[in-house]
PDB file of C-alpha atoms and ligand atoms in Angstrom:
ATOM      1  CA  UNK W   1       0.000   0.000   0.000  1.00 34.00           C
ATOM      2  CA  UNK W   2       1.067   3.450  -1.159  1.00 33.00           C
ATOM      3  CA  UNK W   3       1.311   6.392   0.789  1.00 33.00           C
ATOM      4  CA  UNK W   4      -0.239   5.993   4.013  1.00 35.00           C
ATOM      5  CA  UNK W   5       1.996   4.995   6.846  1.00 34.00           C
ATOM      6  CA  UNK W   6       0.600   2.555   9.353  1.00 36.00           C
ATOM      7  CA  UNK W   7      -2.715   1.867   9.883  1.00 38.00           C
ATOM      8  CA  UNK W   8      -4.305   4.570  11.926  1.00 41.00           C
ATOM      9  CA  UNK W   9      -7.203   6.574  10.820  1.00 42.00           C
ATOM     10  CA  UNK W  10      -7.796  10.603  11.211  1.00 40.00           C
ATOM     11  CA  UNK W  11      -8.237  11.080  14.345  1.00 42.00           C
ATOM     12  CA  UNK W  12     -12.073  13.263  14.745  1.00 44.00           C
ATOM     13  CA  UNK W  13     -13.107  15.534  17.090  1.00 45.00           C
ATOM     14  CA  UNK W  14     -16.020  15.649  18.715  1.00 49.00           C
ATOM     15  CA  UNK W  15     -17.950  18.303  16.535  1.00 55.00           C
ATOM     16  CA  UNK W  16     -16.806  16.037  13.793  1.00 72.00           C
ATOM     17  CA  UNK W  17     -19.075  13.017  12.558  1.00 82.00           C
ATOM     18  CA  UNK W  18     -18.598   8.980  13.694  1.00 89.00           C
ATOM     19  CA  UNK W  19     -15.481   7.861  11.595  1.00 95.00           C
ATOM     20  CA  UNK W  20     -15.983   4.173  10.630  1.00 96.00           C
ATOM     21  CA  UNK W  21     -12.926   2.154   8.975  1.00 96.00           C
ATOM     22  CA  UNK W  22     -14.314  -0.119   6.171  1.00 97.00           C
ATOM     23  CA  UNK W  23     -12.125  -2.658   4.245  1.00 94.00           C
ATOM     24  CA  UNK W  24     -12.667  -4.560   1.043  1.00 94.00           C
ATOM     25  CA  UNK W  25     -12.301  -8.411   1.215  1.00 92.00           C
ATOM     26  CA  UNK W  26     -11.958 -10.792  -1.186  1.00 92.00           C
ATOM     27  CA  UNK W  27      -9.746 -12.774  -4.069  1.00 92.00           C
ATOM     28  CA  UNK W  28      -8.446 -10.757  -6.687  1.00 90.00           C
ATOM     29  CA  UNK W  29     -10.175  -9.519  -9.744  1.00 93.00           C
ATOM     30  CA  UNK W  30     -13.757  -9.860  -8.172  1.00 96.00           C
ATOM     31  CA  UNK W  31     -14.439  -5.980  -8.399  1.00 95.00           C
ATOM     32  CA  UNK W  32     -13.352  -4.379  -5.306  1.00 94.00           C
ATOM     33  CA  UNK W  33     -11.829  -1.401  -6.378  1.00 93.00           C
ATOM     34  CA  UNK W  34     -14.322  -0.926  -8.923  1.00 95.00           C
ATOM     35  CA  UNK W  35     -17.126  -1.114  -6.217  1.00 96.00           C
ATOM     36  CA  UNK W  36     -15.147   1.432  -4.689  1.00 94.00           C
ATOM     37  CA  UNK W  37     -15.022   3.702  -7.451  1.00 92.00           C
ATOM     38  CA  UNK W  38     -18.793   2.865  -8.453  1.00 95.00           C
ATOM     39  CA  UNK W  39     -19.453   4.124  -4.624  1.00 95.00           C
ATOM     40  CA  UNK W  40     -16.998   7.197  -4.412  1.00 92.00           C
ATOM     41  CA  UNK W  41     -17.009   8.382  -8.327  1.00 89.00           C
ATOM     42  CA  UNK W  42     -19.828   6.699  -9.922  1.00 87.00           C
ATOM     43  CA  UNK W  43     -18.284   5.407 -12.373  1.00 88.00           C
ATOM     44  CA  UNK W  44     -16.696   2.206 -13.988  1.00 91.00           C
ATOM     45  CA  UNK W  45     -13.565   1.334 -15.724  1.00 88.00           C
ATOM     46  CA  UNK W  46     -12.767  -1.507 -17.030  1.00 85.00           C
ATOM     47  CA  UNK W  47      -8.834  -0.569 -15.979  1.00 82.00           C
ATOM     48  CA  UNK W  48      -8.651   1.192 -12.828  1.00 76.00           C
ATOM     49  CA  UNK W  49      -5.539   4.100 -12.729  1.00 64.00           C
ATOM     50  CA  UNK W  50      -3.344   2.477 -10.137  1.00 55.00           C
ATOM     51  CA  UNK W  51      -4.070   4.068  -6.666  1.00 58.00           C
ATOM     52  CA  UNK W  52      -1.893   5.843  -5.324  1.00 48.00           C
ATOM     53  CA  UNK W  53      -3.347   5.926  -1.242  1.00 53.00           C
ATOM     54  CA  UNK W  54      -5.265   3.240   0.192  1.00 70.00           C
ATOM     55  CA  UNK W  55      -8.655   4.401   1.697  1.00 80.00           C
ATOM     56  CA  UNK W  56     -10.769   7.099   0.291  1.00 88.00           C
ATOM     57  CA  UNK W  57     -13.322   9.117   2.340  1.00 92.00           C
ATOM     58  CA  UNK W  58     -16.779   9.355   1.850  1.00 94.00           C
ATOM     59  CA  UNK W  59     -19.532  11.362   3.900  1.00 95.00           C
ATOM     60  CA  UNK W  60     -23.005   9.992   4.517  1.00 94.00           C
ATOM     61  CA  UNK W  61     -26.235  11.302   5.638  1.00 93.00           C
ATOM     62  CA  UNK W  62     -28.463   8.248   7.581  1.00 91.00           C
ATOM     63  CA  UNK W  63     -31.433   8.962   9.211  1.00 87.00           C
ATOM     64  CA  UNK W  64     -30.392  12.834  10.048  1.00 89.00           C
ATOM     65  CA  UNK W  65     -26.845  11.695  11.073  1.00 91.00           C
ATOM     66  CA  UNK W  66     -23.822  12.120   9.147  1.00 92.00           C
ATOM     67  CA  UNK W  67     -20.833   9.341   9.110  1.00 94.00           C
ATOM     68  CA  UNK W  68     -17.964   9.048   7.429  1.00 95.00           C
ATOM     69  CA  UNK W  69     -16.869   5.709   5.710  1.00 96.00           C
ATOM     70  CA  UNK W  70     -13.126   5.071   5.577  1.00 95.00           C
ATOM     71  CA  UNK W  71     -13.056   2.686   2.731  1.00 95.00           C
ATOM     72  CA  UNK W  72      -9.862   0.763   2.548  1.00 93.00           C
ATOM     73  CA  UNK W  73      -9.090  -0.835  -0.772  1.00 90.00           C
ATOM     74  CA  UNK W  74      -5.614  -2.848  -1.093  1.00 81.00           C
ATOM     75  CA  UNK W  75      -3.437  -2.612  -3.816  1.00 72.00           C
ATOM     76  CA  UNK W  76      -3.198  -6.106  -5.278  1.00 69.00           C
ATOM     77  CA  UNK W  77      -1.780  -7.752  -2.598  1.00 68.00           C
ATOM     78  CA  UNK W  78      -4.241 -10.451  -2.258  1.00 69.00           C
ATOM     79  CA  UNK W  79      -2.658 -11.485  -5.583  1.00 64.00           C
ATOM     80  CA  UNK W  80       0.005 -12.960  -3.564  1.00 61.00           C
ATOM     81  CA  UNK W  81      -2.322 -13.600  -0.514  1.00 64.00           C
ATOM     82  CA  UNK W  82      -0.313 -11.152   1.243  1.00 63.00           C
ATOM     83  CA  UNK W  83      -3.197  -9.102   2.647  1.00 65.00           C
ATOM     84  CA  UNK W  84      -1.353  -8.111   6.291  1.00 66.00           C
ATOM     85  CA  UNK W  85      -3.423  -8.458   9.331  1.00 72.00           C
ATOM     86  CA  UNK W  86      -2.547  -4.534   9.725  1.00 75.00           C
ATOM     87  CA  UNK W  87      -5.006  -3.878   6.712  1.00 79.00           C
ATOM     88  CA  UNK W  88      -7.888  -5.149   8.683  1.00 81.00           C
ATOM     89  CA  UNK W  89      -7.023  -4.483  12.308  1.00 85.00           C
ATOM     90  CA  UNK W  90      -9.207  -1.872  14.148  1.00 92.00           C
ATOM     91  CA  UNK W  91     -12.062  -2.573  11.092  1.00 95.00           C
ATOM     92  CA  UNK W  92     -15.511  -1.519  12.176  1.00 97.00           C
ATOM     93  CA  UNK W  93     -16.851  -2.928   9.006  1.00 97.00           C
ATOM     94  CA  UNK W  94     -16.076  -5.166   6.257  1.00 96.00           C
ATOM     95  CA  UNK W  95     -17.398  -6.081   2.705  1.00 97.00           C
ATOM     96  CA  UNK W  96     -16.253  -9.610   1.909  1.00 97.00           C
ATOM     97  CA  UNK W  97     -16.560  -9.824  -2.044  1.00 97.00           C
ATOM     98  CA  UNK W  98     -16.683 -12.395  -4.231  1.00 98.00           C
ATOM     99  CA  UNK W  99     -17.759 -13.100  -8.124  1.00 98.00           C
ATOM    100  CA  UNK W 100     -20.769 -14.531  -9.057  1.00 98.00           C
ATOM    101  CA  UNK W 101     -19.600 -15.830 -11.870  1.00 98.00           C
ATOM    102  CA  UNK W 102     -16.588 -17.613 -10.157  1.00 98.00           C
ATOM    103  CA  UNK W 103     -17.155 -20.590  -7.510  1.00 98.00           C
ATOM    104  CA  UNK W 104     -13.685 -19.997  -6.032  1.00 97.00           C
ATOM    105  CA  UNK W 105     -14.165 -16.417  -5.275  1.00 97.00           C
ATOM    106  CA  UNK W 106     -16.662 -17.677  -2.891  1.00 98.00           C
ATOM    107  CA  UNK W 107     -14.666 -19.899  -1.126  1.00 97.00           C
ATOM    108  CA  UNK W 108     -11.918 -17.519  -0.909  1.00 94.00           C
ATOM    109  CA  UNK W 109     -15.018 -15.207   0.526  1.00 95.00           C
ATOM    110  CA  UNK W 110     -15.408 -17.839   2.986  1.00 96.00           C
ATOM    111  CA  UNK W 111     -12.065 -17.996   4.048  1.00 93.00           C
ATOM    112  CA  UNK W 112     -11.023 -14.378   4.683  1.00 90.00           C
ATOM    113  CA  UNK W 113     -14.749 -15.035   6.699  1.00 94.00           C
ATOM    114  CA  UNK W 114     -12.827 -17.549   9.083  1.00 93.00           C
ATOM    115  CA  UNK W 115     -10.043 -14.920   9.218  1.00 88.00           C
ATOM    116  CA  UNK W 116     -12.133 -12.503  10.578  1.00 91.00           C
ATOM    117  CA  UNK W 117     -14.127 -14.387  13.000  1.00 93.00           C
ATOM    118  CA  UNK W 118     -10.892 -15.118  14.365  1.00 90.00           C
ATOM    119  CA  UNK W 119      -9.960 -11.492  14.484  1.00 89.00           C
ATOM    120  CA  UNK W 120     -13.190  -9.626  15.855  1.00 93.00           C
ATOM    121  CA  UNK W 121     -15.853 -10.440  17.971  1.00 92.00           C
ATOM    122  CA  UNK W 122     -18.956 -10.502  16.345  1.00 88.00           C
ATOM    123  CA  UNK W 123     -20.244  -7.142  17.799  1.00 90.00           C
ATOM    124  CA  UNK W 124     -17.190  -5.612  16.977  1.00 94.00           C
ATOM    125  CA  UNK W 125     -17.261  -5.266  13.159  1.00 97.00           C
ATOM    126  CA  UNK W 126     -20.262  -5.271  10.720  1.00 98.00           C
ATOM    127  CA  UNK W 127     -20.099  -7.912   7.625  1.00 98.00           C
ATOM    128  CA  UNK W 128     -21.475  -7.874   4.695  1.00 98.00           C
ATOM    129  CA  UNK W 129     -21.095 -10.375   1.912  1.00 98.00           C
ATOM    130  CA  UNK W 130     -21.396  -9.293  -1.704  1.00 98.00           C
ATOM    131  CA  UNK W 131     -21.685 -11.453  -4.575  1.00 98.00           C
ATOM    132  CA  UNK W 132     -20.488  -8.869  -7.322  1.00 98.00           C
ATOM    133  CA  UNK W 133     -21.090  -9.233 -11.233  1.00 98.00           C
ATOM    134  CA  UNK W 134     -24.554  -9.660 -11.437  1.00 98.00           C
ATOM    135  CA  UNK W 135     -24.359  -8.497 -15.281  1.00 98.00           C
ATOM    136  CA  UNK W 136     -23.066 -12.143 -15.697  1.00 98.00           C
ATOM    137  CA  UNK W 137     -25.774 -13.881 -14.819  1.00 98.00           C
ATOM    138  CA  UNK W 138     -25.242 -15.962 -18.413  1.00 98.00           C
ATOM    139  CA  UNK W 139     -21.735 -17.645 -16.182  1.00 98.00           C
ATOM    140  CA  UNK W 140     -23.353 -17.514 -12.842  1.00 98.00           C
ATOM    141  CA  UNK W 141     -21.407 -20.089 -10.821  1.00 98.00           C
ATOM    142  CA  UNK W 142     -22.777 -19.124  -7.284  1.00 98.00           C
ATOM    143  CA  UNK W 143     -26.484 -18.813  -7.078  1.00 98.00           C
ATOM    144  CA  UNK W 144     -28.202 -16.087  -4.865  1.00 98.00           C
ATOM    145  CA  UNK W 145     -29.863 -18.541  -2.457  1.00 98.00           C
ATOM    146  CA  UNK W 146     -25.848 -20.263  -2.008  1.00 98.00           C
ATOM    147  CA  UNK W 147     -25.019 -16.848  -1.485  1.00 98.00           C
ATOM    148  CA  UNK W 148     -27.995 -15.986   0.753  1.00 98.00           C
ATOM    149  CA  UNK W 149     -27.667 -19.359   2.685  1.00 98.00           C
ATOM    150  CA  UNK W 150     -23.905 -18.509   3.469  1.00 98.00           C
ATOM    151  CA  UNK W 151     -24.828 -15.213   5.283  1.00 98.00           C
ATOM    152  CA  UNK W 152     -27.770 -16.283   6.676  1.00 98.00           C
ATOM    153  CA  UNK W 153     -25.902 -18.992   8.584  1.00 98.00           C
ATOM    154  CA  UNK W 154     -23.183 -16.545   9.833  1.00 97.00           C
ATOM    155  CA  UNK W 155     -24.875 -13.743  10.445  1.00 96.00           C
ATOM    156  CA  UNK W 156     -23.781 -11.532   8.188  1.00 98.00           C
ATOM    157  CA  UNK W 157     -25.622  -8.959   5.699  1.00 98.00           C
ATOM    158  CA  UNK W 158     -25.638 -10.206   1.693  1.00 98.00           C
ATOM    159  CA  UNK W 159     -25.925  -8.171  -1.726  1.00 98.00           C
ATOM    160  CA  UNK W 160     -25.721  -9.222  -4.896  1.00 98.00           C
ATOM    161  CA  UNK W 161     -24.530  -6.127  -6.715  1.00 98.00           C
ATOM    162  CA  UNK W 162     -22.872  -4.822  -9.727  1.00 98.00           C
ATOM    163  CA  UNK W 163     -20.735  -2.132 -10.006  1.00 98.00           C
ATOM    164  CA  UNK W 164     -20.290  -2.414 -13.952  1.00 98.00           C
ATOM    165  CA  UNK W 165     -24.350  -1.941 -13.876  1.00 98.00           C
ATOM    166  CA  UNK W 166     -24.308   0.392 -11.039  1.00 98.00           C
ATOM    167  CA  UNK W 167     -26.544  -2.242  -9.690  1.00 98.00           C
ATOM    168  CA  UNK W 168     -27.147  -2.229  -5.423  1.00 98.00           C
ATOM    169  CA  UNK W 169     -23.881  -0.376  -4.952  1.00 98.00           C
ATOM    170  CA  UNK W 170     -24.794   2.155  -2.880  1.00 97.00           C
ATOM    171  CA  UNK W 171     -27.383   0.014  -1.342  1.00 98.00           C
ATOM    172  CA  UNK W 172     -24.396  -2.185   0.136  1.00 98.00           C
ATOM    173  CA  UNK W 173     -22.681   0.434   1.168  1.00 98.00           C
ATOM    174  CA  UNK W 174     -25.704   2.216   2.981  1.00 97.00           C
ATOM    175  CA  UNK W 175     -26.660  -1.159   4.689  1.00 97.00           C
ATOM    176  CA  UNK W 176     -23.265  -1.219   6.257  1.00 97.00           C
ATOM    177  CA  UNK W 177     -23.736   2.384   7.600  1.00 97.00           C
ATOM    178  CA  UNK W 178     -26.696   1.844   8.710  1.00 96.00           C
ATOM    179  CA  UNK W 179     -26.196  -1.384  10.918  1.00 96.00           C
ATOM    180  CA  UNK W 180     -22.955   1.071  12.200  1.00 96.00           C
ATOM    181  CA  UNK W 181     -25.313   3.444  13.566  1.00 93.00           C
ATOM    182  CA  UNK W 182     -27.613   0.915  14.880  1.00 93.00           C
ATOM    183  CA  UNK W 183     -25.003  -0.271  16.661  1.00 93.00           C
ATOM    184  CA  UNK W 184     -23.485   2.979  17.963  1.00 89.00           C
ATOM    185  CA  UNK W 185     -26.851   3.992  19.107  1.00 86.00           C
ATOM    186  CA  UNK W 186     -27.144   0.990  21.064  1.00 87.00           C
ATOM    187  CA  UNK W 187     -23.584   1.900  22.674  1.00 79.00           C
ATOM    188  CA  UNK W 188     -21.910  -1.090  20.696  1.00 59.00           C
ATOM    189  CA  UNK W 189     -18.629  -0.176  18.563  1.00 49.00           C
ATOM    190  CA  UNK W 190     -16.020   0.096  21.181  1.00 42.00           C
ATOM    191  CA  UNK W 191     -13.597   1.194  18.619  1.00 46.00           C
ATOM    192  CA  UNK W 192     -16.000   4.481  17.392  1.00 44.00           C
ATOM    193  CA  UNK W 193     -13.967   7.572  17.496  1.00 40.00           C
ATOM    194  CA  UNK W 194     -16.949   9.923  18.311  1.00 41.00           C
ATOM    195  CA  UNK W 195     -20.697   9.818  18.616  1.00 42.00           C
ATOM    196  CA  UNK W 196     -22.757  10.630  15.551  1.00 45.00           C
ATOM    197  CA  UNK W 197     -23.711  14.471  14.675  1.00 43.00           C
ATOM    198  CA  UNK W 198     -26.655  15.274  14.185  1.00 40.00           C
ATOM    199  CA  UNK W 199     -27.827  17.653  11.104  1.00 42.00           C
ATOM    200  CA  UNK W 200     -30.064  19.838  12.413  1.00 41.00           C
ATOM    201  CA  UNK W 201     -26.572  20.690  15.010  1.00 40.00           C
ATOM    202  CA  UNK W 202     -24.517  21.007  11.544  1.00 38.00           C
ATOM    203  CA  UNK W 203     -26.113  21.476   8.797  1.00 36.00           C
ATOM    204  CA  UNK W 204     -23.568  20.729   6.315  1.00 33.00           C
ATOM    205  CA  UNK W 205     -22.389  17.306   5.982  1.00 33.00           C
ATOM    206  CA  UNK W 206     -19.413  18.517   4.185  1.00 34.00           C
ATOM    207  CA  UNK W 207     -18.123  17.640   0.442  1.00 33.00           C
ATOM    208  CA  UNK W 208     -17.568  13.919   0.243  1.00 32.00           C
ATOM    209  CA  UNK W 209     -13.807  13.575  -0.565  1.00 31.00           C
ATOM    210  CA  UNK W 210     -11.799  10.967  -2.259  1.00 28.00           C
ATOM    211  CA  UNK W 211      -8.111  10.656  -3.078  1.00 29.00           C
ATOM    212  CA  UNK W 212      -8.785   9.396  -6.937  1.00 28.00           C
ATOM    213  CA  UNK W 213      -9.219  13.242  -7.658  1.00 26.00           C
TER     214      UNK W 213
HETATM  215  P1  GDP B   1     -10.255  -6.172  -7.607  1.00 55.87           P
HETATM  216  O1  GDP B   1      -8.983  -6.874  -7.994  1.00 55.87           O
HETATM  217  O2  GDP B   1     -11.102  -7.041  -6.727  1.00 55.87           O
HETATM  218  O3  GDP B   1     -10.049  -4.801  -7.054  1.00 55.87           O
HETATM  219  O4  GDP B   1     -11.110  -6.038  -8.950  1.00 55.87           O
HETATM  220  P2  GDP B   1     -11.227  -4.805  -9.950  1.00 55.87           P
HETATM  221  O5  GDP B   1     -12.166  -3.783  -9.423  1.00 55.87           O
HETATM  222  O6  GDP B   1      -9.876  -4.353 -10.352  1.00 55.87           O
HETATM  223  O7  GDP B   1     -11.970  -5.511 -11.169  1.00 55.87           O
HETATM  224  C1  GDP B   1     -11.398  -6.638 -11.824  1.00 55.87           C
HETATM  225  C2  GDP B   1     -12.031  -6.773 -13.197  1.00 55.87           C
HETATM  226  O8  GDP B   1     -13.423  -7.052 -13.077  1.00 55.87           O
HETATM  227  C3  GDP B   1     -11.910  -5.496 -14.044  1.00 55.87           C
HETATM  228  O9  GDP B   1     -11.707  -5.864 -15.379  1.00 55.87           O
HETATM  229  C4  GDP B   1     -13.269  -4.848 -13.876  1.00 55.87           C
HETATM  230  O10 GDP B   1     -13.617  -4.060 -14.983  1.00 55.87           O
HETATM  231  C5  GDP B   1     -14.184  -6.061 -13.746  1.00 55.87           C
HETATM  232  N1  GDP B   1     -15.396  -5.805 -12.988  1.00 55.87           N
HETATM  233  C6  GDP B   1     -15.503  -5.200 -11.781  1.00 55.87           C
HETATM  234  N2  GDP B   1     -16.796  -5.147 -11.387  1.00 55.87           N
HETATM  235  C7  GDP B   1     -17.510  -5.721 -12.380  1.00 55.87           C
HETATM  236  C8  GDP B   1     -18.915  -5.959 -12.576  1.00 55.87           C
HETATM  237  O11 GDP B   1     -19.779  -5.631 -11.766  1.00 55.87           O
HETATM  238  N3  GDP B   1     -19.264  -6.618 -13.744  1.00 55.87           N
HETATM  239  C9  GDP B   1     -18.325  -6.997 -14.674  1.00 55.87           C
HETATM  240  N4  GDP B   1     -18.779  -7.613 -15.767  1.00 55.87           N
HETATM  241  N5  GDP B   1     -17.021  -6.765 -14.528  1.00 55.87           N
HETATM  242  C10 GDP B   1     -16.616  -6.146 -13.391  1.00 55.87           C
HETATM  243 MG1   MG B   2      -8.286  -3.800  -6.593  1.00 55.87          MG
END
């Protein structure tokens, strides 16, 4: 990973929103930078530029409260299934991505799954699984209810999305922030940096910002 040194976040203050630290999971190729940039930019390419930082920023309004998603991509280390146990540590979320369209993806899903149920306890960091590609539906290898079963049984939140197709993107993404908040506003999240603001105390959320620019 480029750029940033170590693994700790911005540190907030309190007039500033809940800072959550999201990473991307999963084998290579299955679209997790481009659900990034479908999220951040939307927009696809079917070549990303090569990053040159390794989480972006992105503001969100949920139910009157504003947040702000840390979203941690890697750089193609899971190529080499060298993804460092820095790159997850102090996570409050995680989207664990795999291909629809490619049966191993899943069970590579299913493994960095293990990884992190070793790593967190469960009310420590919010899970979703995505099965990404949906636009290839004609070499679906994983089927939505395989998908659907797999979460179900662990307890974790499931999309089936596609970021070529803009398809549930931003849906995944909002799920995620919105089981955070749920979660803060039940005093969970030991690892928040701040409570949530509310908008009617700040009316601007702020531009959402992004190190692609
Ligand atoms: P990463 O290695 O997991 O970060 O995957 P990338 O985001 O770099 O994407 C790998 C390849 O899959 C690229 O050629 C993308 O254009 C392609 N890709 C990503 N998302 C989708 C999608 O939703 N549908 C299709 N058909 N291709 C996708
Ligand atoms: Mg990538």
């Amino acid at each position: 990973m480029a750029q940033v040194k170590g693994n700790t976040p911005p540190q907030s203050t309190s007039q500033q929103p809940s800072v959550f630290k999201v990473v991307l999971l999963g084998s290579s190729s299955v679209g997790k930078s481009s659900l990034a940039f479908r999220f951040i930019k939307n927009d696809f390419k079917e070549i990303l530029p090569t990053l040159g930082c390794a989480f972006f920023t992105q503001m969100m309004e949920i139910d009157g409260c504003v947040l702000k998603l840390e979203i941690w991509d890697t750089a193609g280390q899971e190529k080499y299934h060298s993804v460092c146990h820095i790159y997850f540590r102090g996570a409050n979320a995680a989207l664990l991505v795999y291909d629809i369209a490619n049966k191993d993806s899943f069970h590579r899903a299913q493994k960095w799954w293990k990884e992190l149920e070793n790593e967190f306890q469960p009310e420590e960091i919010v899970v979703i699984l995505v099965g990404n590609k949906t636009d290839l539906e004609d070499s679906r290898e994983v089927t939505l209810e395989e998908g659907k079963a797999f979460a179900e049984s662990n307890k974790l939140l499931f999309m089936e999305t596609s970021a070529k197709l803009n398809y549930q993107v931003s849906e995944a993404f909002t799920a995620v922030a919105h089981e955070l908040l749920r979660r803060e506003q039940n005093g969970g999240q030991a690892q928040r940096k701040n409570p949530a603001v509310d908008l009617k105390e700040k009316a601007r959320a702020g531009k959402s910002r992004c190190c692609l620019d």
